[in-house]
Amino acid sequence: MMQLSILHETRYAYSAALAYTIQQLHLTPRAEPQQRVLSWHLATPGQCHAYTDAYGNLSHMLTINGRHDALAIVARGTVETIYPYQGRLLTRETLSPLLFTVPTRLTAAGPAVLALAGGCLPDRPTPAATRHLMRLAEHIVAAVTYQSGATMVTTTADDALQLGRGVCQDHAHLFLACCHAWDIPARYVSGYIDPETSGHAASHAWVDAWVEDADFSGWVSIDVTHARLMTDAYCRLAIGRDYDSAAPVRGVRRGGGEETLSVDVHILPI
């Protein structure tokens, strides 16, 4: 068991005034058996409406009307996490795992992705065991070197594999693309990780995949970037089919000219 103190600041500055901003926020930790929110506060300007989205994520819709040339969103709190045995999620699911077998624009599989999947995953229709999926994660991080700034949020799994460089969201998208091509349910996870000495950002992305092991059938959470199972050093914010449906902050604006974005995340085990 671990307690994580989390501070996540997102700041936008604009070269010209905006007339309107709308942002979808996934900045509140999910209610799940392996994590419990001890305290949490989300500070924003404008109007912020709380709701639960289609994937069961605790979400907010932020709208700002009237002229503004900056925007600050600050989430902070403490979350207690429990070590999940072998990364297994003992959650009560309301959605069919089959929902997470459909490729998206970011996770569509081209020939190179299919070849990668074929070298790691069992022949269809044999179910995937945890060992198969961990082997896939190892091959992905060998094929796509972690490099901050190498890609954008619009980069597809195919593009990242061709480039051979990327960040955690690219590793996650590539893993999803391989699984979906083999009809293995797999979904995107956004959240936080105690970075320790890894040097990777404390704001993180990884995956849940459906496994059929001898003693377990269900979701296992895998950090593809580190080729390891999720531990109690992780805090889960949102799940979705890809980055677009689980991003911490995503929206549109009217006006504003050039945008400058700064994100500062601090995770401290206590």
Short mmCIF file of C-alpha atoms in Angstrom, two decimals, residues 4-171:
data_model
loop_
_atom_site.label_atom_id
_atom_site.label_comp_id
_atom_site.label_asym_id
_atom_site.label_seq_id
_atom_site.Cartn_x
_atom_site.Cartn_y
_atom_site.Cartn_z
CA LEU A 4 0.78 9.44 -3.45
CA SER A 5 0.66 13.23 -3.10
CA ILE A 6 -0.13 14.64 -6.56
CA LEU A 7 0.06 18.17 -7.99
CA HIS A 8 -0.81 18.69 -11.67
CA GLU A 9 -0.72 22.23 -13.10
CA THR A 10 -1.72 22.97 -16.71
CA ARG A 11 -1.24 26.55 -17.91
CA TYR A 12 -2.10 28.12 -21.26
CA ALA A 13 -1.00 31.57 -22.43
CA TYR A 14 -2.17 33.17 -25.67
CA SER A 15 -0.79 35.92 -27.88
CA ALA A 16 -4.28 37.34 -28.38
CA ALA A 17 -7.47 37.28 -26.33
CA LEU A 18 -9.85 34.33 -26.62
CA ALA A 19 -13.60 34.70 -26.91
CA TYR A 20 -14.47 31.18 -25.78
CA THR A 21 -12.85 28.02 -24.36
CA ILE A 22 -14.28 24.56 -23.76
CA GLN A 23 -12.19 21.77 -22.23
CA GLN A 24 -12.98 18.19 -21.29
CA LEU A 25 -11.03 17.31 -18.14
CA HIS A 26 -10.07 13.84 -16.92
CA LEU A 27 -8.23 15.07 -13.85
CA THR A 28 -9.98 13.19 -11.04
CA PRO A 29 -8.75 9.67 -10.12
CA ARG A 30 -11.09 6.80 -10.90
CA ALA A 31 -12.94 5.00 -8.11
CA GLU A 32 -11.46 1.48 -8.28
CA PRO A 33 -10.68 -1.29 -5.76
CA GLN A 34 -6.91 -0.73 -5.93
CA GLN A 35 -7.02 3.03 -5.33
CA ARG A 36 -8.88 5.34 -2.95
CA VAL A 37 -8.98 9.14 -3.08
CA LEU A 38 -8.19 10.58 0.35
CA SER A 39 -8.46 14.21 -0.78
CA TRP A 40 -8.79 15.91 -4.16
CA HIS A 41 -9.38 19.44 -5.42
CA LEU A 42 -9.69 20.78 -8.95
CA ALA A 43 -9.29 24.54 -9.40
CA THR A 44 -10.34 26.20 -12.66
CA PRO A 45 -11.73 29.51 -13.89
CA GLY A 46 -15.11 29.70 -15.61
CA GLN A 47 -17.86 27.12 -15.19
CA CYS A 48 -16.84 23.53 -14.42
CA HIS A 49 -19.54 20.85 -14.64
CA ALA A 50 -18.86 17.38 -13.17
CA TYR A 51 -20.18 14.23 -14.85
CA THR A 52 -19.32 10.58 -15.47
CA ASP A 53 -18.48 9.78 -19.09
CA ALA A 54 -19.32 6.67 -21.13
CA TYR A 55 -16.25 4.81 -19.83
CA GLY A 56 -17.02 5.47 -16.17
CA ASN A 57 -14.41 8.21 -15.84
CA LEU A 58 -14.98 11.03 -13.36
CA SER A 59 -14.92 13.99 -15.74
CA HIS A 60 -15.51 17.75 -15.91
CA MET A 61 -16.59 20.04 -18.72
CA LEU A 62 -14.94 23.45 -18.39
CA THR A 63 -16.38 26.43 -20.29
CA ILE A 64 -15.12 30.01 -20.24
CA ASN A 65 -17.13 32.76 -21.93
CA GLY A 66 -15.76 36.25 -22.43
CA ARG A 67 -12.31 37.59 -23.23
CA HIS A 68 -9.33 35.90 -21.59
CA ASP A 69 -5.68 35.50 -22.57
CA ALA A 70 -4.59 32.80 -20.11
CA LEU A 71 -5.96 29.66 -18.50
CA ALA A 72 -4.74 27.73 -15.45
CA ILE A 73 -6.05 24.33 -14.34
CA VAL A 74 -4.71 22.92 -11.08
CA ALA A 75 -5.49 19.45 -9.72
CA ARG A 76 -4.09 18.31 -6.38
CA GLY A 77 -4.70 15.71 -3.75
CA THR A 78 -3.69 12.45 -2.11
CA VAL A 79 -4.51 8.96 -3.33
CA GLU A 80 -4.02 5.68 -1.47
CA THR A 81 -3.05 2.79 -3.76
CA ILE A 82 -2.90 -0.96 -3.18
CA TYR A 83 -0.45 -3.27 -4.96
CA PRO A 84 -2.48 -5.24 -7.54
CA TYR A 85 -1.33 -8.87 -7.63
CA GLN A 86 0.28 -9.51 -11.03
CA GLY A 87 -1.28 -6.28 -12.30
CA ARG A 88 -4.77 -7.78 -12.13
CA LEU A 89 -7.75 -5.44 -11.85
CA LEU A 90 -10.57 -6.72 -9.68
CA THR A 91 -13.02 -4.12 -10.91
CA ARG A 92 -16.74 -4.48 -11.51
CA GLU A 93 -17.14 -3.79 -15.20
CA THR A 94 -20.32 -2.53 -16.84
CA LEU A 95 -18.90 -2.37 -20.37
CA SER A 96 -18.22 -5.40 -22.54
CA PRO A 97 -14.49 -5.99 -23.19
CA LEU A 98 -15.40 -6.31 -26.88
CA LEU A 99 -15.87 -2.53 -26.97
CA PHE A 100 -12.09 -2.32 -26.72
CA THR A 101 -11.31 -4.47 -29.77
CA VAL A 102 -12.28 -1.85 -32.36
CA PRO A 103 -9.37 0.10 -33.88
CA THR A 104 -9.40 3.90 -33.90
CA ARG A 105 -7.59 6.37 -36.13
CA LEU A 106 -4.67 6.36 -33.69
CA THR A 107 -4.57 2.56 -33.29
CA ALA A 108 -5.20 1.24 -36.80
CA ALA A 109 -2.71 -1.50 -37.75
CA GLY A 110 -0.64 -1.37 -40.94
CA PRO A 111 1.63 -4.15 -42.27
CA ALA A 112 4.53 -3.34 -39.91
CA VAL A 113 2.24 -3.41 -36.86
CA LEU A 114 0.74 -6.73 -38.00
CA ALA A 115 4.23 -8.19 -38.36
CA LEU A 116 5.14 -7.01 -34.84
CA ALA A 117 1.98 -8.53 -33.39
CA GLY A 118 2.52 -11.80 -35.25
CA GLY A 119 5.96 -12.20 -33.72
CA CYS A 120 4.68 -11.88 -30.15
CA LEU A 121 1.07 -12.98 -29.89
CA PRO A 122 -0.31 -16.54 -30.17
CA ASP A 123 -1.99 -17.73 -33.33
CA ARG A 124 -5.64 -16.74 -33.50
CA PRO A 125 -8.05 -17.63 -31.94
CA THR A 126 -5.85 -18.77 -29.01
CA PRO A 127 -6.44 -16.39 -26.05
CA ALA A 128 -3.51 -14.25 -24.92
CA ALA A 129 -1.86 -14.99 -21.59
CA THR A 130 0.00 -12.40 -19.54
CA ARG A 131 3.34 -13.77 -20.74
CA HIS A 132 2.37 -13.10 -24.38
CA LEU A 133 1.41 -9.51 -23.64
CA MET A 134 4.56 -8.82 -21.63
CA ARG A 135 6.61 -10.14 -24.54
CA LEU A 136 4.72 -7.74 -26.82
CA ALA A 137 5.50 -4.82 -24.48
CA GLU A 138 9.20 -5.73 -24.50
CA HIS A 139 9.29 -5.82 -28.30
CA ILE A 140 7.50 -2.47 -28.55
CA VAL A 141 9.96 -0.59 -26.30
CA ALA A 142 12.83 -2.19 -28.25
CA ALA A 143 11.31 -0.98 -31.53
CA VAL A 144 10.28 2.52 -30.36
CA THR A 145 12.90 4.28 -28.24
CA TYR A 146 11.56 6.67 -25.61
CA GLN A 147 12.30 10.24 -26.70
CA SER A 148 10.39 13.20 -25.32
CA GLY A 149 9.12 15.54 -28.02
CA ALA A 150 9.63 13.06 -30.87
CA THR A 151 5.90 12.79 -31.60
CA MET A 152 2.63 14.65 -31.15
CA VAL A 153 -0.74 13.69 -29.71
CA THR A 154 -1.94 13.12 -33.29
CA THR A 155 0.83 10.59 -34.08
CA THR A 156 -0.59 7.15 -34.96
CA ALA A 157 0.74 3.77 -33.91
CA ASP A 158 1.97 3.11 -37.45
CA ASP A 159 3.78 6.45 -37.57
CA ALA A 160 5.51 5.87 -34.22
CA LEU A 161 6.69 2.41 -35.27
CA GLN A 162 8.04 3.77 -38.56
CA LEU A 163 9.80 6.64 -36.77
CA GLY A 164 11.25 4.33 -34.13
CA ARG A 165 10.90 6.96 -31.39
CA GLY A 166 8.07 8.13 -29.19
CA VAL A 167 6.69 8.57 -25.71
CA CYS A 168 4.38 6.60 -23.43
CA GLN A 169 1.23 7.36 -25.42
CA ASP A 170 2.90 6.01 -28.58
CA HIS A 171 3.91 2.81 -26.79
#
